[in-house]
Amino acid sequence: EAGVAQSPRYKIIEKRQSVAFWCNPISGHATLYWYQQILGQGPKLLIQFQNNGVVDDSQLPKDRFSAERLKGVDSTLKIQPAKLEDSAVYLCASSFGLGDEQYFGPGTRLTVT
Amino acid sequence: SQKIEQNSEALNIQEGKTATLTCNYTNYSPAYLQWYRQDPGRGPVFLLLIRENEKEKRKERLKVTFDTTLKQSLFHITASQPADSATYLCAHESSASKIIFGSGTRLSIRP
C-alpha cells in the first residue's frame, strides 16, 4: 500500500515569510497527526485530527500556525509569519484510529533564515 | 506534567550482543507504550506496541517489557547487527489522549 506522502521535502524561507506543507495520509486512516521535530529531540505533537475534526491542538502556536484537514483526507499545515525557531522537520503521520500504530511520512525539513 | 524519558546518551554495542534501551514515564499510567525506529532523514517507523496488561511482547529479535510498578518499558534487540543502528523512540498516549514521544536513544552497533 502507498505510504504517507508529504511535500515539499525541503523548504528554505526567510523569517516573517509564510510557508505551507501538505500531507496525504494512507487511504482509510481516520487519524492524522502533525509533529514538529527539532534536531536531537523526539517528535512533538502539534495537532491531531480524527476525520476532519480536531482532537488535540494544545501545542499548536495558534498565533502563527494553522492546520486543516480537507474532507477528512489531505491536510495542510501553514506557518505565517515564520520565526527562526520554527526551523525543524515537520512530520505527518496517520493511523487507522486513535491509539493505533502510526505511519509517518518522510517529513519536510524547514530552514528559516 | 506527564513526561516520558529516554537515555539521551548514545548506546554503543558490539555486534551480536543484546542492546537494551530504557523508557521511563512519570505522573501518569499509560494504557500502552509504542516503540519506533528512526533513521537519519526519515520519519519514524513503528516497531511494537505493548499494553499495560501485557508484561512482554516479542517480534523476531525484538522484545519489549512493560513494568507498571517501575513505570518503565525496556526494549531489547538480541543478536544485534550494524543494520540495527538507528535512533529508537518510545511514545505513549497521555490522559488527555495526546501522543507524547521521548527524545530517543541513538544506538550504534559496531562490527
Coordinates of N, CA and C in Angstrom, one line a residue:
Chain A
E1 N 0.8 -1.2 0.0 CA 0.0 0.0 0.0 C 0.9 1.2 0.0
A2 N 0.3 2.4 -0.5 CA 1.1 3.6 -0.6 C 1.2 4.1 0.8
G3 N 2.4 4.8 1.1 CA 2.6 5.3 2.4 C 2.1 6.7 2.5
V4 N 2.5 7.4 3.6 CA 2.1 8.8 3.8 C 2.9 9.7 3.0
A5 N 2.3 10.5 2.2 CA 3.1 11.4 1.3 C 3.1 12.8 1.9
Q6 N 4.3 13.5 1.7 CA 4.4 14.8 2.2 C 5.1 15.6 1.1
S7 N 4.8 16.9 1.0 CA 5.5 17.8 0.2 C 5.5 19.2 0.7
P8 N 6.5 20.0 0.5 CA 7.8 19.6 -0.2 C 8.6 18.9 0.8
R9 N 9.8 18.3 0.3 CA 10.7 17.7 1.2 C 11.6 18.6 1.9
Y10 N 11.9 19.7 1.3 CA 12.8 20.7 1.8 C 12.2 22.1 1.5
K11 N 12.4 23.1 2.4 CA 12.0 24.4 2.2 C 12.9 25.4 3.0
I12 N 13.3 26.4 2.3 CA 14.1 27.4 2.9 C 13.4 28.8 2.7
I13 N 13.1 29.4 3.8 CA 12.4 30.7 3.7 C 13.1 31.7 4.7
E14 N 12.8 33.0 4.5 CA 13.3 34.0 5.4 C 12.3 34.2 6.5
K15 N 12.7 34.7 7.7 CA 11.8 34.9 8.8 C 10.8 36.0 8.3
R16 N 9.6 35.8 8.9 CA 8.4 36.6 8.6 C 7.7 36.2 7.3
Q17 N 8.3 35.3 6.5 CA 7.6 34.8 5.3 C 6.6 33.7 5.8
S18 N 5.8 33.3 4.9 CA 4.8 32.2 5.2 C 5.2 30.9 4.4
V19 N 4.7 29.8 4.9 CA 5.0 28.5 4.2 C 3.9 27.5 4.5
A20 N 3.7 26.6 3.6 CA 2.6 25.6 3.8 C 3.2 24.3 3.4
F21 N 2.7 23.3 4.2 CA 3.1 21.9 4.0 C 1.9 21.1 3.7
W22 N 2.0 20.1 2.9 CA 0.9 19.2 2.5 C 1.1 17.8 2.9
C23 N 0.1 17.1 3.3 CA 0.2 15.7 3.7 C -1.0 14.9 3.1
N24 N -0.7 13.8 2.5 CA -1.7 12.8 2.1 C -1.6 11.5 2.9
P25 N -2.5 11.2 3.8 CA -2.4 10.1 4.6 C -2.7 8.8 3.9
I26 N -2.4 7.7 4.6 CA -2.8 6.4 4.0 C -4.3 6.3 3.9
S27 N -4.7 5.7 2.7 CA -6.2 5.6 2.5 C -6.9 4.8 3.6
G28 N -8.0 5.4 4.1 CA -8.7 4.7 5.1 C -8.3 5.0 6.5
H29 N -7.2 5.8 6.7 CA -6.8 6.2 8.0 C -7.6 7.4 8.5
A30 N -8.3 7.3 9.6 CA -9.1 8.3 10.1 C -8.4 9.4 10.9
T31 N -7.2 9.0 11.5 CA -6.5 9.9 12.4 C -5.3 10.4 11.7
L32 N -5.0 11.7 11.7 CA -3.9 12.3 11.1 C -3.2 13.2 12.1
Y33 N -1.9 13.2 12.1 CA -1.1 13.9 13.1 C -0.1 14.8 12.4
W34 N 0.2 16.0 12.9 CA 1.3 16.8 12.5 C 2.3 16.9 13.7
Y35 N 3.5 16.7 13.5 CA 4.6 16.8 14.5 C 5.6 17.8 14.1
Q36 N 6.3 18.4 15.0 CA 7.5 19.2 14.8 C 8.6 18.4 15.5
Q37 N 9.7 18.2 14.8 CA 10.9 17.5 15.3 C 12.1 18.4 15.2
I38 N 12.6 18.9 16.3 CA 13.8 19.7 16.3 C 15.0 18.7 16.4
L39 N 16.1 19.1 15.8 CA 17.3 18.2 15.8 C 17.6 17.7 17.2
G40 N 17.8 16.4 17.3 CA 18.2 15.8 18.6 C 17.0 15.6 19.6
Q41 N 15.8 15.9 19.2 CA 14.7 15.7 20.0 C 13.7 14.8 19.4
G42 N 12.7 14.3 20.2 CA 11.7 13.5 19.7 C 10.6 14.3 19.1
P43 N 9.7 13.7 18.3 CA 8.6 14.5 17.7 C 7.7 15.1 18.7
K44 N 7.3 16.3 18.5 CA 6.4 17.0 19.4 C 5.0 17.2 18.6
L45 N 4.0 16.6 19.2 CA 2.7 16.7 18.6 C 2.2 18.2 18.5
L46 N 1.8 18.6 17.3 CA 1.3 19.9 17.1 C -0.2 19.9 17.0
I47 N -0.8 19.0 16.2 CA -2.2 18.9 16.1 C -2.6 17.5 15.7
Q48 N -3.7 17.0 16.1 CA -4.2 15.7 15.8 C -5.7 15.8 15.3
F49 N -5.9 15.2 14.2 CA -7.3 15.2 13.6 C -7.9 13.8 13.7
Q50 N -9.2 13.7 13.9 CA -9.9 12.5 13.8 C -11.0 12.8 12.7
N51 N -10.8 12.2 11.5 CA -11.5 12.6 10.3 C -11.2 14.1 10.1
N52 N -12.2 14.9 10.0 CA -11.9 16.3 9.8 C -12.1 17.2 11.0
G53 N -12.2 16.5 12.2 CA -12.3 17.2 13.5 C -11.0 17.2 14.2
V54 N -10.7 18.3 15.0 CA -9.5 18.4 15.8 C -9.7 17.7 17.1
V55 N -8.8 16.7 17.4 CA -8.8 16.0 18.7 C -8.0 16.8 19.7
D56 N -6.8 17.3 19.3 CA -5.9 18.0 20.2 C -5.1 19.0 19.4
D57 N -5.0 20.2 19.8 CA -4.1 21.2 19.2 C -3.5 22.1 20.3
S58 N -3.4 21.5 21.5 CA -2.9 22.3 22.6 C -1.5 22.8 22.5
Q59 N -0.7 22.2 21.6 CA 0.7 22.6 21.5 C 0.9 23.3 20.2
L60 N -0.1 23.7 19.5 CA 0.0 24.4 18.2 C 0.1 25.9 18.5
P61 N 1.1 26.6 18.1 CA 1.2 28.1 18.4 C 0.2 28.8 17.4
K62 N -1.0 28.9 17.9 CA -2.1 29.3 17.1 C -2.0 30.8 16.5
D63 N -1.1 31.5 17.1 CA -0.9 32.9 16.6 C -0.2 32.9 15.3
R64 N 0.5 31.8 14.9 CA 1.2 31.7 13.7 C 1.0 30.4 12.9
F65 N 0.6 29.4 13.6 CA 0.4 28.1 12.9 C -1.1 27.8 12.7
S66 N -1.4 27.2 11.6 CA -2.8 26.8 11.4 C -2.8 25.5 10.6
A67 N -3.8 24.7 10.7 CA -3.9 23.4 10.0 C -5.3 23.1 9.7
E68 N -5.5 22.4 8.6 CA -6.8 22.0 8.3 C -6.7 20.6 7.6
R69 N -7.8 19.9 7.7 CA -7.9 18.6 7.0 C -9.1 18.6 6.1
L70 N -8.8 18.7 4.8 CA -9.9 18.8 3.9 C -10.6 17.5 3.7
K71 N -11.9 17.6 3.9 CA -12.8 16.4 3.7 C -12.3 15.2 4.4
G72 N -11.6 15.4 5.5 CA -11.1 14.2 6.3 C -10.1 13.4 5.6
V73 N -9.4 13.9 4.6 CA -8.3 13.2 3.9 C -7.0 14.0 4.0
D74 N -6.7 14.7 2.9 CA -5.5 15.5 2.9 C -5.5 16.6 4.0
S75 N -4.3 17.0 4.3 CA -4.1 18.1 5.3 C -3.1 19.0 4.9
T76 N -3.2 20.3 5.4 CA -2.2 21.3 5.2 C -1.8 21.9 6.5
L77 N -0.6 22.2 6.7 CA -0.1 22.9 7.9 C 0.6 24.2 7.4
K78 N 0.2 25.3 7.9 CA 0.7 26.6 7.5 C 1.4 27.4 8.7
I79 N 2.4 28.1 8.3 CA 3.1 28.9 9.3 C 3.2 30.3 8.7
Q80 N 2.6 31.3 9.5 CA 2.6 32.7 9.0 C 2.5 33.6 10.1
P81 N 3.5 34.4 10.4 CA 4.9 34.5 9.8 C 5.8 33.5 10.5
A82 N 6.8 33.1 9.7 CA 7.8 32.2 10.3 C 8.8 32.9 11.2
K83 N 9.3 32.2 12.2 CA 10.4 32.6 13.0 C 11.6 31.7 12.9
L84 N 12.7 32.2 13.3 CA 13.9 31.4 13.3 C 13.8 30.0 14.0
E85 N 13.1 30.1 15.1 CA 12.9 28.9 16.0 C 12.0 27.8 15.3
D86 N 11.3 28.2 14.2 CA 10.5 27.2 13.5 C 11.3 26.3 12.7
S87 N 12.6 26.5 12.6 CA 13.4 25.6 11.8 C 13.4 24.2 12.4
A88 N 12.9 23.2 11.7 CA 12.7 21.9 12.2 C 12.3 21.0 11.0
V89 N 12.1 19.7 11.4 CA 11.4 18.8 10.4 C 10.0 18.7 10.8
Y90 N 9.1 18.8 9.9 CA 7.6 18.7 10.1 C 7.2 17.4 9.6
L91 N 6.7 16.5 10.5 CA 6.3 15.2 10.2 C 4.8 15.0 10.2
C92 N 4.3 14.3 9.2 CA 2.9 14.0 9.2 C 2.8 12.5 9.4
A93 N 1.8 12.1 10.1 CA 1.6 10.7 10.4 C 0.1 10.4 10.3
S94 N -0.3 9.1 10.0 CA -1.7 8.7 10.1 C -1.8 7.4 10.7
S95 N -3.0 7.1 11.2 CA -3.3 5.8 11.8 C -4.7 5.5 11.6
F96 N -5.0 4.2 11.7 CA -6.4 3.7 11.4 C -7.4 4.4 12.4
G97 N -7.0 4.5 13.6 CA -7.8 5.1 14.6 C -7.0 5.6 15.8
L98 N -7.6 6.2 16.7 CA -6.9 6.8 17.9 C -6.2 5.6 18.6
G99 N -4.9 5.8 19.0 CA -4.2 4.8 19.7 C -3.6 3.7 18.9
D100 N -3.8 3.7 17.6 CA -3.2 2.7 16.7 C -1.9 3.1 16.3
E101 N -1.1 2.1 15.8 CA 0.2 2.4 15.3 C 0.2 3.5 14.2
Q102 N 1.2 4.4 14.3 CA 1.2 5.5 13.4 C 2.2 5.2 12.2
Y103 N 1.8 5.6 11.0 CA 2.7 5.6 9.9 C 3.1 7.0 9.5
F104 N 4.4 7.2 9.4 CA 4.9 8.5 9.2 C 5.3 8.7 7.8
G105 N 5.2 10.0 7.4 CA 5.8 10.4 6.1 C 7.2 10.7 6.2
P106 N 7.9 11.1 5.1 CA 9.3 11.4 5.2 C 9.7 12.7 5.8
G107 N 8.7 13.6 6.0 CA 8.9 14.8 6.7 C 9.3 15.9 5.7
T108 N 9.1 17.2 6.1 CA 9.6 18.4 5.4 C 10.6 19.1 6.3
R109 N 11.8 19.3 5.8 CA 12.8 20.0 6.5 C 12.7 21.5 6.2
L110 N 12.3 22.2 7.2 CA 12.2 23.7 7.1 C 13.4 24.4 7.7
T111 N 14.0 25.3 6.9 CA 15.0 26.2 7.4 C 14.5 27.6 7.3
V112 N 14.5 28.3 8.4 CA 14.2 29.7 8.4 C 15.4 30.5 8.7
T113 N 15.7 31.4 7.7 CA 16.9 32.2 7.8 C 16.6 33.7 8.2
Chain B
S1 N 3.6 17.6 35.2 CA 3.2 17.3 33.8 C 3.6 15.9 33.5
Q2 N 3.0 15.3 32.5 CA 3.3 13.9 32.1 C 4.6 13.9 31.2
K3 N 5.5 13.1 31.6 CA 6.8 13.1 30.9 C 7.1 11.6 30.5
I4 N 7.9 11.5 29.5 CA 8.4 10.2 29.0 C 9.9 10.5 28.8
E5 N 10.8 9.7 29.4 CA 12.2 9.9 29.4 C 13.0 8.7 28.9
Q6 N 13.9 9.0 28.0 CA 14.8 8.0 27.4 C 16.2 8.5 27.7
N7 N 17.1 7.5 27.8 CA 18.5 7.8 28.0 C 19.0 8.6 26.7
S8 N 19.4 9.9 27.0 CA 19.8 10.7 25.9 C 21.2 10.4 25.3
E9 N 21.9 9.7 26.1 CA 23.3 9.3 25.7 C 23.2 8.2 24.7
A10 N 24.1 8.2 23.7 CA 24.1 7.2 22.7 C 24.6 5.9 23.3
L11 N 24.1 4.8 22.8 CA 24.4 3.5 23.3 C 25.3 2.8 22.2
N12 N 26.5 2.3 22.6 CA 27.3 1.6 21.6 C 27.5 0.2 22.0
I13 N 27.1 -0.7 21.1 CA 27.1 -2.1 21.4 C 27.9 -2.9 20.4
Q14 N 28.6 -3.9 20.8 CA 29.3 -4.8 19.9 C 28.3 -5.7 19.2
E15 N 28.5 -5.9 17.9 CA 27.6 -6.8 17.1 C 27.5 -8.1 17.8
G16 N 26.3 -8.6 17.8 CA 26.0 -10.0 18.3 C 25.5 -9.9 19.8
K17 N 25.8 -8.8 20.5 CA 25.3 -8.6 21.8 C 23.8 -8.1 21.9
T18 N 23.3 -8.2 23.1 CA 21.9 -7.7 23.2 C 21.9 -6.2 23.6
A19 N 21.2 -5.4 22.9 CA 21.0 -4.0 23.2 C 19.8 -3.8 24.0
T20 N 19.9 -3.0 25.1 CA 18.7 -2.8 26.0 C 18.5 -1.3 26.1
L21 N 17.4 -0.8 25.7 CA 17.0 0.7 25.8 C 15.9 0.8 26.8
T22 N 16.0 2.0 27.5 CA 15.0 2.2 28.6 C 14.1 3.4 28.3
C23 N 12.9 3.3 28.7 CA 11.9 4.3 28.6 C 11.2 4.4 29.9
N24 N 11.3 5.6 30.6 CA 10.6 5.8 31.9 C 9.5 6.9 31.7
Y25 N 8.4 6.7 32.4 CA 7.3 7.7 32.3 C 7.0 8.1 33.7
T26 N 6.5 9.3 33.8 CA 6.1 9.9 35.1 C 4.8 10.5 35.1
N27 N 4.2 10.6 36.3 CA 2.9 11.3 36.5 C 1.7 10.8 35.8
Y28 N 1.8 9.6 35.3 CA 0.7 9.1 34.5 C 0.9 7.6 34.3
S29 N -0.1 6.8 34.2 CA 0.0 5.4 33.9 C -0.7 5.1 32.5
P30 N 0.1 5.1 31.5 CA -0.4 4.9 30.2 C -1.0 3.6 29.9
A31 N -2.0 3.5 29.1 CA -2.6 2.2 28.7 C -1.7 1.4 27.8
Y32 N -0.8 2.1 27.1 CA 0.1 1.3 26.3 C 1.3 2.2 26.0
L33 N 2.4 1.5 25.5 CA 3.6 2.2 25.0 C 3.9 1.7 23.6
Q34 N 4.4 2.6 22.8 CA 4.8 2.2 21.5 C 6.3 2.5 21.3
W35 N 7.0 1.7 20.5 CA 8.4 1.9 20.2 C 8.5 2.0 18.7
Y36 N 9.3 3.0 18.3 CA 9.6 3.3 16.9 C 11.1 3.4 16.6
R37 N 11.4 3.2 15.4 CA 12.8 3.3 14.9 C 12.8 4.5 14.0
Q38 N 13.9 5.3 14.1 CA 14.0 6.4 13.2 C 15.5 6.5 12.6
D39 N 15.6 6.4 11.3 CA 16.9 6.6 10.6 C 17.0 8.0 10.2
P40 N 18.3 8.5 10.1 CA 18.5 9.9 9.7 C 17.8 10.3 8.4
G41 N 17.1 11.4 8.5 CA 16.4 11.9 7.3 C 15.1 11.2 7.0
R42 N 14.7 10.4 7.9 CA 13.4 9.6 7.6 C 12.4 9.8 8.8
G43 N 11.2 9.5 8.5 CA 10.2 9.5 9.6 C 10.3 8.3 10.4
P44 N 9.8 8.3 11.6 CA 9.8 7.1 12.5 C 9.0 5.9 11.9
V45 N 9.5 4.7 12.2 CA 8.8 3.5 11.7 C 8.4 2.7 13.0
F46 N 7.1 2.4 13.0 CA 6.5 1.6 14.1 C 7.2 0.2 14.2
L47 N 7.5 -0.1 15.5 CA 8.1 -1.5 15.7 C 7.1 -2.3 16.6
L48 N 6.8 -1.9 17.8 CA 6.0 -2.7 18.7 C 5.1 -1.8 19.6
L49 N 4.0 -2.4 20.0 CA 3.1 -1.8 20.9 C 2.9 -2.8 22.1
I50 N 3.0 -2.3 23.3 CA 2.7 -3.2 24.5 C 1.7 -2.5 25.3
R51 N 0.7 -3.2 25.8 CA -0.4 -2.7 26.6 C -0.1 -2.9 28.1
E52 N -0.8 -2.2 28.9 CA -0.5 -2.2 30.4 C -0.7 -3.6 31.0
N53 N -1.6 -4.4 30.4 CA -1.9 -5.7 30.9 C -0.9 -6.8 30.3
E54 N 0.0 -6.4 29.5 CA 1.0 -7.3 28.9 C 2.3 -7.1 29.5
K55 N 3.0 -8.1 30.0 CA 4.3 -8.0 30.6 C 5.4 -7.9 29.6
E56 N 5.2 -8.6 28.5 CA 6.2 -8.8 27.5 C 5.6 -9.0 26.1
K57 N 6.3 -8.5 25.1 CA 5.9 -8.7 23.7 C 7.2 -8.9 22.9
R58 N 7.1 -9.9 21.9 CA 8.2 -10.2 21.1 C 7.8 -10.1 19.6
K59 N 8.9 -9.7 18.8 CA 8.7 -9.7 17.4 C 10.1 -10.0 16.8
E60 N 10.3 -11.1 16.3 CA 11.6 -11.6 15.7 C 12.7 -11.3 16.8
R61 N 13.7 -10.5 16.5 CA 14.8 -10.3 17.5 C 14.5 -9.2 18.5
L62 N 13.3 -8.6 18.5 CA 12.9 -7.5 19.4 C 12.0 -8.1 20.5
K63 N 12.3 -7.5 21.7 CA 11.4 -7.8 22.9 C 11.2 -6.5 23.6
V64 N 9.9 -6.3 24.0 CA 9.6 -5.2 24.8 C 8.9 -5.6 26.1
T65 N 9.3 -5.0 27.2 CA 8.6 -5.3 28.5 C 8.0 -4.0 29.0
F66 N 7.0 -4.2 29.9 CA 6.3 -3.1 30.5 C 6.1 -3.4 31.9
D67 N 6.7 -2.6 32.8 CA 6.6 -2.7 34.2 C 5.9 -1.5 34.8
T68 N 4.6 -1.7 35.1 CA 3.8 -0.6 35.6 C 4.2 -0.2 37.0
T69 N 4.8 -1.1 37.7 CA 5.3 -0.7 39.1 C 6.5 0.2 39.0
L70 N 7.4 -0.1 38.2 CA 8.6 0.7 38.0 C 8.3 1.9 37.1
K71 N 7.2 1.9 36.4 CA 6.8 2.9 35.4 C 7.9 2.9 34.3
Q72 N 8.2 1.8 33.8 CA 9.3 1.6 32.8 C 9.0 0.6 31.8
S73 N 9.5 0.9 30.6 CA 9.5 -0.1 29.5 C 10.9 -0.3 29.0
L74 N 11.3 -1.6 28.8 CA 12.6 -1.9 28.3 C 12.4 -2.5 26.9
F75 N 13.3 -2.1 26.0 CA 13.3 -2.5 24.6 C 14.6 -3.2 24.3
H76 N 14.6 -4.5 23.9 CA 15.7 -5.3 23.7 C 15.9 -5.7 22.3
I77 N 17.1 -5.7 21.8 CA 17.4 -6.2 20.4 C 18.4 -7.3 20.7
T78 N 18.1 -8.5 20.4 CA 19.1 -9.6 20.6 C 19.8 -9.8 19.3
A79 N 21.0 -10.4 19.4 CA 21.9 -10.7 18.3 C 22.0 -9.5 17.4
S80 N 22.4 -8.4 18.0 CA 22.3 -7.1 17.3 C 23.3 -7.1 16.1
Q81 N 22.9 -6.3 15.1 CA 23.6 -6.2 13.8 C 23.8 -4.7 13.5
P82 N 24.9 -4.4 12.8 CA 25.1 -3.0 12.4 C 23.9 -2.3 11.8
A83 N 23.1 -3.1 11.0 CA 21.9 -2.5 10.4 C 20.8 -2.1 11.5
D84 N 21.0 -2.5 12.7 CA 20.1 -2.1 13.8 C 20.4 -0.7 14.3
S85 N 21.5 -0.1 13.8 CA 22.0 1.2 14.3 C 20.9 2.3 13.8
A86 N 20.4 3.0 14.7 CA 19.3 4.0 14.5 C 19.0 4.7 15.8
T87 N 18.1 5.6 15.7 CA 17.5 6.2 17.0 C 16.2 5.5 17.3
Y88 N 16.0 5.1 18.5 CA 14.8 4.4 18.9 C 14.0 5.3 19.8
L89 N 12.7 5.5 19.5 CA 11.8 6.4 20.2 C 10.7 5.6 20.9
C90 N 10.4 6.0 22.2 CA 9.2 5.4 22.8 C 8.1 6.5 22.9
A91 N 6.9 6.1 22.9 CA 5.8 7.0 22.9 C 4.6 6.4 23.7
H92 N 3.8 7.3 24.3 CA 2.6 6.9 24.9 C 1.5 7.9 24.8
E93 N 0.3 7.5 25.1 CA -0.8 8.5 25.0 C -1.1 9.0 26.4
S94 N -1.2 10.3 26.5 CA -1.4 10.9 27.8 C -2.9 10.8 28.2
S95 N -3.1 11.2 29.4 CA -4.5 11.2 29.9 C -5.4 12.0 29.1
A96 N -4.9 13.0 28.4 CA -5.6 13.9 27.5 C -5.7 13.4 26.1
S97 N -5.3 12.1 25.9 CA -5.3 11.5 24.6 C -4.3 12.1 23.6
K98 N -3.3 12.7 24.2 CA -2.2 13.3 23.4 C -1.0 12.4 23.3
I99 N -0.5 12.2 22.1 CA 0.7 11.4 22.0 C 1.9 12.1 22.4
I100 N 2.7 11.5 23.3 CA 4.0 12.1 23.8 C 5.1 11.2 23.4
F101 N 6.1 11.7 22.8 CA 7.3 10.9 22.4 C 8.5 11.3 23.3
G102 N 9.3 10.3 23.6 CA 10.6 10.6 24.3 C 11.5 11.2 23.3
S103 N 12.7 11.6 23.8 CA 13.7 12.3 22.9 C 14.5 11.3 22.1
G104 N 14.3 10.0 22.4 CA 15.0 9.0 21.6 C 16.4 8.6 22.1
T105 N 16.8 7.4 21.9 CA 18.2 6.9 22.2 C 18.8 6.5 20.9
R106 N 20.0 7.0 20.7 CA 20.8 6.6 19.4 C 21.6 5.4 19.7
L107 N 21.3 4.4 19.0 CA 22.0 3.1 19.1 C 23.0 2.9 18.0
S108 N 24.2 2.5 18.3 CA 25.3 2.2 17.3 C 25.8 0.8 17.6
I109 N 25.7 0.0 16.6 CA 26.2 -1.4 16.7 C 27.5 -1.5 15.8
R110 N 28.6 -1.8 16.5 CA 29.9 -1.8 15.8 C 30.2 -3.2 15.5
P111 N 30.8 -3.4 14.2 CA 31.1 -4.8 13.8 C 32.2 -5.4 14.6

